[in-house]
C-alpha angles and dihedrals in degrees: 000000000000120000091238092057093046089052090050090054092047092050093047120103087227095057094125090051095051112099119202127177132241114184088344091302119119116246138161127228117251099174141343126219106212093189099060102020099244135127134208108225135179130210115255090245088054095233098118140033124191144158122250138172111263091235088065091062126084138177091219123073 
């Protein structure tokens, strides 16, 4: 995922409803670090939060 698209999702009013995929698993964006190109994501069930490189995220399953 490109930084610009991640920022668009974060700035959207529907951020919590936007599902992206990390290793084919659905997650939601919590925050994006513009400086190092990472994102904090949480699992859809809310049980885990972790940091990943933006290039590991996708909008397609």
